[in-house]
XYZ file of C-alpha atoms in Angstrom:
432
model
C 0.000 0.000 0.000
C 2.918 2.553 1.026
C 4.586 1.579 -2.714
C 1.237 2.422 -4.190
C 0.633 5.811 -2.591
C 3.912 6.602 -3.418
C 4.277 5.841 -6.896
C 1.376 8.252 -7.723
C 3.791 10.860 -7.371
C 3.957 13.128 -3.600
C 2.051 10.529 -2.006
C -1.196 11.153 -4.086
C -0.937 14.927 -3.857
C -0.698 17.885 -6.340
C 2.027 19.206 -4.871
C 5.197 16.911 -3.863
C 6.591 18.817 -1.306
C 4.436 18.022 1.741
C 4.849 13.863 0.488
C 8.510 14.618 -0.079
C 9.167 16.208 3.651
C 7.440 13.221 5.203
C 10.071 10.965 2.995
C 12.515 12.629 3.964
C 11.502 12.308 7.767
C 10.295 8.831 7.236
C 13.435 7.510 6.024
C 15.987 9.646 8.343
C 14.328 7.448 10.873
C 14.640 4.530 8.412
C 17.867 4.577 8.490
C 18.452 4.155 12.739
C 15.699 1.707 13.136
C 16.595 -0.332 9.936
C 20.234 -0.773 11.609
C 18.601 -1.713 15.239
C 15.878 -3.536 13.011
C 17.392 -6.773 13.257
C 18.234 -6.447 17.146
C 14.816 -5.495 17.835
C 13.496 -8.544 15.725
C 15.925 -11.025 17.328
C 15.199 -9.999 21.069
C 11.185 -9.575 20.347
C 10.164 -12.487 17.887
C 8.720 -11.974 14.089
C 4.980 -11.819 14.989
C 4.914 -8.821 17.444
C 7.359 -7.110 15.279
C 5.238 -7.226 12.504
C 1.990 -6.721 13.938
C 3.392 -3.603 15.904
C 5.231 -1.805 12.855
C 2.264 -2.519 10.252
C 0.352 -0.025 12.254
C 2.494 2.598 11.336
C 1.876 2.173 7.947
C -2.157 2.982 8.528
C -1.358 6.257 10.114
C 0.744 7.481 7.375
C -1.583 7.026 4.431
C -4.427 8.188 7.418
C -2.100 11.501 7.751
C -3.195 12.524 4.259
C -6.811 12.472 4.906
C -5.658 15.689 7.221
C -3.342 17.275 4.664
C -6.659 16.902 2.298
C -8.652 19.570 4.670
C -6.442 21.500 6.450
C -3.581 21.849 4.158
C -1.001 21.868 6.741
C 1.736 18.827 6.322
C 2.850 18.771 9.993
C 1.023 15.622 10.791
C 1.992 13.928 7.785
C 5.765 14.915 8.229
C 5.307 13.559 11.657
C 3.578 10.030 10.586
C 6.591 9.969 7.994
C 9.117 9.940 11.170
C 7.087 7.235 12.890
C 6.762 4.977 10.176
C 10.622 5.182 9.416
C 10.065 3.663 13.119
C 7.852 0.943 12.183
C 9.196 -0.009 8.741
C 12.748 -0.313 9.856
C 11.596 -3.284 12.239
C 9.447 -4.359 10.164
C 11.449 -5.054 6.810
C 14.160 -6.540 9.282
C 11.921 -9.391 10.019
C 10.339 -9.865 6.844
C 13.890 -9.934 5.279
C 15.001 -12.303 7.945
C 11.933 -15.034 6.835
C 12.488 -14.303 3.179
C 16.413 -15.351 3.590
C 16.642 -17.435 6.541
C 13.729 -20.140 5.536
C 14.571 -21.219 2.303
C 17.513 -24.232 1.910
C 20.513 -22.516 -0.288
C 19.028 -24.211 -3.636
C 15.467 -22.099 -2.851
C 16.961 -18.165 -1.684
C 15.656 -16.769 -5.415
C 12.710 -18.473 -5.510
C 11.341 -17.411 -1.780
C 12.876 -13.998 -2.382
C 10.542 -13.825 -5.742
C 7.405 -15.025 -3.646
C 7.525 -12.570 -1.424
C 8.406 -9.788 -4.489
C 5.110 -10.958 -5.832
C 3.318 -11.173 -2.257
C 4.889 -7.836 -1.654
C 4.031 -6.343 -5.347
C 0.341 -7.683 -5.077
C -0.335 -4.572 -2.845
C 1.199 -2.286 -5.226
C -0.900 -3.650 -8.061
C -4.011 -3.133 -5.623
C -3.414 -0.136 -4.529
C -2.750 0.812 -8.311
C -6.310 -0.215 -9.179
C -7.781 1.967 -5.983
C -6.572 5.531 -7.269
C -7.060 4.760 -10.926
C -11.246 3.485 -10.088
C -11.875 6.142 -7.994
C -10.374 9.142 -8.929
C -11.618 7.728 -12.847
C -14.075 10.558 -13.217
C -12.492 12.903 -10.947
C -9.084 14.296 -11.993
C -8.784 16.766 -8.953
C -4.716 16.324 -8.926
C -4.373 14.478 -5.842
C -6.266 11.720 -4.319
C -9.711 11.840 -2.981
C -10.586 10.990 0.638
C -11.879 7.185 -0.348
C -8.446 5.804 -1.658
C -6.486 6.837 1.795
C -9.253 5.590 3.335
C -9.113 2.112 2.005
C -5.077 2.259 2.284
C -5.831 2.493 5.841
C -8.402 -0.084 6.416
C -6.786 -2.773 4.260
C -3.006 -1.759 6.379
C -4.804 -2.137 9.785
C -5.881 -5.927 8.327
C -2.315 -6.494 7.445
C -0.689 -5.755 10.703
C -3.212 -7.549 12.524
C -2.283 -10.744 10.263
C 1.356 -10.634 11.379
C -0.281 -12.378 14.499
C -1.236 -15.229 12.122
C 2.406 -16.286 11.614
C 3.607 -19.376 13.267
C 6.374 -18.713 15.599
C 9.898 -19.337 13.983
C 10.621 -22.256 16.068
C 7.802 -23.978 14.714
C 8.816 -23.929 11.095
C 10.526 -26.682 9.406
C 11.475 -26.745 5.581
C 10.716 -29.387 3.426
C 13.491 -31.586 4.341
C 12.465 -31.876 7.851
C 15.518 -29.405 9.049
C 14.634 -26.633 11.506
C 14.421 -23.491 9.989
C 15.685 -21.360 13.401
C 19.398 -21.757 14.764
C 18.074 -20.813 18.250
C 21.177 -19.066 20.161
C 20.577 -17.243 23.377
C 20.663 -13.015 22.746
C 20.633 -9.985 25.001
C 20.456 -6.379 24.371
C 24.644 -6.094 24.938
C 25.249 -9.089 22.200
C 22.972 -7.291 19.980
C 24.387 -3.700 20.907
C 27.831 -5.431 19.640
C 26.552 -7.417 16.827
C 25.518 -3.985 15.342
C 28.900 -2.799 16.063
C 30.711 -5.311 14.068
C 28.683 -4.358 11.313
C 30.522 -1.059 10.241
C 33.918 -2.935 10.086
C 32.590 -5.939 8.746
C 34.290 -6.049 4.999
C 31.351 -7.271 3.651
C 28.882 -5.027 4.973
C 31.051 -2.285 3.717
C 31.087 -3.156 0.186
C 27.924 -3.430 -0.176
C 27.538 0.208 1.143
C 27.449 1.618 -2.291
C 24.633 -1.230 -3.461
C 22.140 -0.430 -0.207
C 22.518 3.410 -0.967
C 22.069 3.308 -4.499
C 18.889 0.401 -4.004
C 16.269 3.262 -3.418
C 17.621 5.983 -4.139
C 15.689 5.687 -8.045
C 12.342 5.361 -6.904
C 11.690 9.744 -5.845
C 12.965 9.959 -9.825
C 10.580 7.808 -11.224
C 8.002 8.334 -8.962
C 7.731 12.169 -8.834
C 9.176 13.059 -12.128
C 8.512 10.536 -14.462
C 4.770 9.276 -13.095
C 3.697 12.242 -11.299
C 4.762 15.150 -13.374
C 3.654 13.636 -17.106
C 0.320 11.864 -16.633
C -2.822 12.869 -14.891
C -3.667 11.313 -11.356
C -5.443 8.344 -12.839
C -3.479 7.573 -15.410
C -1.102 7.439 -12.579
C -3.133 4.672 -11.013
C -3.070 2.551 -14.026
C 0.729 2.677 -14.871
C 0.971 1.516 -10.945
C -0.862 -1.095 -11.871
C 1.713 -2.501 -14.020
C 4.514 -0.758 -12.510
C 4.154 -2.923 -9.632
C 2.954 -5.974 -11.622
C 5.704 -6.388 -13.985
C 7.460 -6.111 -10.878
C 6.648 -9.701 -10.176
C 7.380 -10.778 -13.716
C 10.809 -9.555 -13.032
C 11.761 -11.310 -9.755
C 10.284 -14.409 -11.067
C 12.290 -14.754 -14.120
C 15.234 -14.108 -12.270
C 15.027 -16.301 -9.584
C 14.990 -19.189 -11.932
C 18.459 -18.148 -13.133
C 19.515 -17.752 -9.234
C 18.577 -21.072 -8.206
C 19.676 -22.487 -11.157
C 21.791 -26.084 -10.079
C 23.497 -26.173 -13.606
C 26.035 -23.424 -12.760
C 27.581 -22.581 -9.903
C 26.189 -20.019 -7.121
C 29.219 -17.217 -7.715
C 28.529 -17.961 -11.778
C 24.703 -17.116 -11.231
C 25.743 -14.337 -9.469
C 28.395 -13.009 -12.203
C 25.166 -13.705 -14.581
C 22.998 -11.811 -12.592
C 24.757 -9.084 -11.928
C 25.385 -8.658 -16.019
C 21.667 -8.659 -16.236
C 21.143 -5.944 -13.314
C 24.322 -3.913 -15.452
C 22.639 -3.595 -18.919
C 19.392 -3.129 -17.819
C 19.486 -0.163 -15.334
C 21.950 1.328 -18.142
C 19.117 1.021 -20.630
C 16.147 2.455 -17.960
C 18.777 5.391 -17.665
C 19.138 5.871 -21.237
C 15.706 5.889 -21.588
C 14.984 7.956 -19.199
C 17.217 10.688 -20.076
C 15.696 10.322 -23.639
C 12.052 10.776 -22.110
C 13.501 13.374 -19.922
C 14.946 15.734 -23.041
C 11.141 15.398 -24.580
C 10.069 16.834 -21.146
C 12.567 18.819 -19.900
C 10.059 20.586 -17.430
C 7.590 18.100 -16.984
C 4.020 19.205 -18.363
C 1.142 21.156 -16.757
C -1.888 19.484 -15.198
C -4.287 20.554 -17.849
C -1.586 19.178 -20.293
C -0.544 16.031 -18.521
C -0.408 12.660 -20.333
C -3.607 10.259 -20.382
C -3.648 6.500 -21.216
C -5.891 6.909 -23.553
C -3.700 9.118 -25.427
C -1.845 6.466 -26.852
C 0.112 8.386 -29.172
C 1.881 9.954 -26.057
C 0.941 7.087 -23.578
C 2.367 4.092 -24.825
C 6.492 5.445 -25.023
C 6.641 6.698 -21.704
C 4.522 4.131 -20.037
C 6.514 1.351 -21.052
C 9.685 3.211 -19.888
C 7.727 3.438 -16.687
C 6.859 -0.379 -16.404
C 10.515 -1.338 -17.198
C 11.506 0.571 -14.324
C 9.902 -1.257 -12.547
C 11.042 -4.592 -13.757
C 14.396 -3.041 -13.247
C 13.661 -2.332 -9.724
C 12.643 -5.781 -8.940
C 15.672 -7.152 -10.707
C 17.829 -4.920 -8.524
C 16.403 -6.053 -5.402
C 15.957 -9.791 -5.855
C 19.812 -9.717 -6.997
C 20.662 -7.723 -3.399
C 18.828 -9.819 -1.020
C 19.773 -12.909 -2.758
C 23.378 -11.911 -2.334
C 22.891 -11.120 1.211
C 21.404 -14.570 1.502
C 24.060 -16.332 0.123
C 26.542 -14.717 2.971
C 24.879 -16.740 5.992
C 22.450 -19.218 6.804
C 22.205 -18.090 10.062
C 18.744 -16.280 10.856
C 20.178 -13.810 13.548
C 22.945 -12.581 11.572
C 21.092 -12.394 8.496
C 18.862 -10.667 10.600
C 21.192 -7.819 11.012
C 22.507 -8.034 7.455
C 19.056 -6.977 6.048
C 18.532 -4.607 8.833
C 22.006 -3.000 7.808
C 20.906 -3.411 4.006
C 17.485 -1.591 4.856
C 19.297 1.504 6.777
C 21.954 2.414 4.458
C 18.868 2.233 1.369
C 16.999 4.742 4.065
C 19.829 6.932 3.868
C 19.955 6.967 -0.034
C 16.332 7.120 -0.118
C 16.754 10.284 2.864
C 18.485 11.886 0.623
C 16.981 11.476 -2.512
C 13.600 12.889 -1.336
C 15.090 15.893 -0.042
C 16.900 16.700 -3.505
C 13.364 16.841 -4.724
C 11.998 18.607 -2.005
C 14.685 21.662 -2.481
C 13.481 21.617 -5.866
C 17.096 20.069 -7.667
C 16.750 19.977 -11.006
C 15.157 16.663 -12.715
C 18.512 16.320 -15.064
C 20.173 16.276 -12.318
C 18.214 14.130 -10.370
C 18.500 11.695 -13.111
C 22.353 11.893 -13.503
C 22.958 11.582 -9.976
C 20.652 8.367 -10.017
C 23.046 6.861 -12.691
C 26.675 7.870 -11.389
C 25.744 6.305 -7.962
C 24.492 3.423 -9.542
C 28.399 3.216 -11.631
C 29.479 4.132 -8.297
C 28.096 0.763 -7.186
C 29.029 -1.486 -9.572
C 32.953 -2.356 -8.852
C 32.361 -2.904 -4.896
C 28.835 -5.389 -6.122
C 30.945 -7.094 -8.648
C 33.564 -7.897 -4.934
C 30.793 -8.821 -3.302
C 29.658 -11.379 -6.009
C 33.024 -12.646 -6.064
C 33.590 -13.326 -2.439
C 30.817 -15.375 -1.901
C 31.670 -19.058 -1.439
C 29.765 -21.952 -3.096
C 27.452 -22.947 0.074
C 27.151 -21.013 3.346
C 28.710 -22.332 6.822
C 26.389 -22.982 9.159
C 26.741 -21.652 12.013
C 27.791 -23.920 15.340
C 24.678 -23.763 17.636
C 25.171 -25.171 21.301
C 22.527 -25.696 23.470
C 22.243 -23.344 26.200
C 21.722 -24.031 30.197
C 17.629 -24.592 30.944
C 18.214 -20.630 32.524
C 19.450 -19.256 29.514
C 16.203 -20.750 27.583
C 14.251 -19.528 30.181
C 15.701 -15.788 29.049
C 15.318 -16.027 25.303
C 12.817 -13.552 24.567
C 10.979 -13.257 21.247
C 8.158 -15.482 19.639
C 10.632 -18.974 20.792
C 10.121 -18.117 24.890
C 6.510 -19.584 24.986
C 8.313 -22.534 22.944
C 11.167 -23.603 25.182
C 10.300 -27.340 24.094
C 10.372 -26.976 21.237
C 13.845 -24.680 20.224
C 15.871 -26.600 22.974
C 15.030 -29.817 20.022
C 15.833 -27.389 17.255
C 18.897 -26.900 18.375
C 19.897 -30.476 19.218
């Protein structure tokens, strides 16, 4: 739902700025909580995590309903900040399932599940704008469409109770999916630490920054300042649905057992290279047709296929590039560990440093920075990230180590906290 109301271009409304301020906010918070994301996740369990943080999500598309009548972007700046909170914990336990479930052979294909799980929303909330703002082309969103972001959020963070605790799961080979090791707020504190002199994690710097950084381009100045607001709507719609086309096909080449896991990943990453240097090209082609966007009596419709149909597909491979991007970066931080605490903290690292990008980006837009170069900055820092990938792709081995578990003392069971301490049973088997 948030990728939906933020594809239409300043979350929905005429003017970017207020939608841009509350990026900003949101992912300045972003990126401390995505750092402690994985701490918080470890020490608390999946399930409350999730059901906590989705809430967040509700109040920020709710915030708009107040920009709507008052006109004052204070709240919504505010509900920004808090759901950098929320979605910091949150997309460290989601990334934690995603990476940590799967056996070795599976990482793409789970990581494209959830990319089409994950791009379902978009594609709904894609369909909400476009249907009800179909005979009313006000510039921003009506009333009705936050409304139903908010009710259909509040569902989804109430369904993160509906997940089975961790320690519960088994994959299809009858292994447990959860090396249960005892953790504490100091092991965490330190685990964090080691993060910003780990080698790895420092390589991939350039990748997490770049990761998001793209999407205030494409979103504000490519869908929300050439097509009307339900035209908008529709190109979500397959924005976010090609989306899933993308990580799909790709996942077939990353799980591929013909070729070795660091020759799927040179593969990949050749893939990722041309593409994004295409969507770039294209863009800057698009962007010398428009050089100062159009006016809202003037902007494109998708009926206008004369106009529509160059830019539009532009727009859809964006997004197929996104998903591309993204399926490549989790399955590489995958591939590092199959330990779920660690990679725990990987993707919580992964998610801050793309909350600092993304920080950053939204601001640029806010201060009014030219689209050019907006667009030129998007494709240096994605050269920029290329060399230290291309490391990463080459350091990673042919099958993870697993990680030595040893059963704790009875007491130290009795401390774990998270979704396993109601399930002392059954972790003390997991880990023997």
């Amino acid at each position: 739902m948030f990728n939906a109301l933020n594809g239409t271009g300043g979350g929905g409304q005429l003017d970017p700025t207020a939608g841009n301020n509350a990026n900003t906010a949101l992912y300045s918070t972003f990126v401390v909580f995505g750092i402690l994301g994985g701490a918080i996740v470890n020490l608390c369990g999946v399930r409350w995590t999730i059901f906590g943080s989705g809430f967040t999500y509700a109040l920020y598309s709710g915030s708009y309903i107040y920009l709507n009548h008052t006109g004052k972007s204070s709240f919504t700046i505010a509900a920004g900040a808090i759901l950098g909170i929320g979605a910091g914990i949150l997309w460290a336990a989601q990334g934690m399932i995603m990476v940590s479930y799967p056996r070795e052979e599976q990482k793409g294909h789970y990581i494209a599940v959830f990319w089409i799980i994950f791009n379902l929303g978009g594609m709904l909330g894609g369909i909400l704008p476009f249907a009800i703002n179909y005979h009313s082309d006000k510039g921003s969103l009506v009333d009705g469409v936050y409304i139903a972001f908010v009710v259909l959020e509040c569902l989804g963070a109430f369904l993160g109770l509906a997940l089975a605790p961790p320690s519960k799961v088994t994959r299809d080979d009858g292994s447990s999916v959860v090396l249960v090791k005892y953790t504490n707020l100091g092991k965490e504190t330190l685990e964090i630490i080691k993060l910003f002199i780990n080698p790895l994690m420092l390589a991939l710097l350039p990748m997490c920054f770049t990761s998001n950084f793209f999407y205030t381009y494409q979103f504000d100045n490519i869908n929300g300042a050439l097509f009307n607001v339900r035209t908008r709507g529709f190109n979500n719609i397959f924005y976010w649905g090609f989306q899933m086309v993308g990580s799909y096909a790709i996942s077939f080449l990353l799980d591929y057992s013909g070729l070795g896991r660091k020759t799927r990943g040179y593969v990949a990453f050749a893939i990722v290279l041309v593409f994004f240097n295409a969507i770039w090209g294209g863009s800057l082609a698009l962007h010398n047709k428009y050089p100062h966007g159009l006016t809202l009596e003037n902007r494109i419709d998708f009926k206008e296929s004369s106009r529509a149909s160059g830019p539009i597909i532009l727009y859809i491979l964006c997004g197929v590039g996104d998903a591309l991007y993204q399926t490549f970066a989790y399955w590489i931080i995958g591939a590092l560990s199959n330990d779920n605490q660690l990679l725990a903290r990987y993707i919580g690292f992964y998610k801050g440093m793309q909350s600092f990008g993304a920080a950053i980006a939204w601001q640029l837009d806010a201060k009014n920075v030219a689209p050019k170069n907006q667009l030129v900055a998007n494709w240096v820092l994605f050269a920029i990230s290329v060399p230290s990938m291309l490391y990463v792709v080459w350091s990673i081995k042919e099958h993870s180590e697993n990680q030595n578990v040893r059963a704790r003392a009875g007491s130290d069971l009795e401390k774990y906290t998270g979704d396993e301490a109601d399930n002392k049973t059954d972790t003390a088997a997991a880990v023997n």
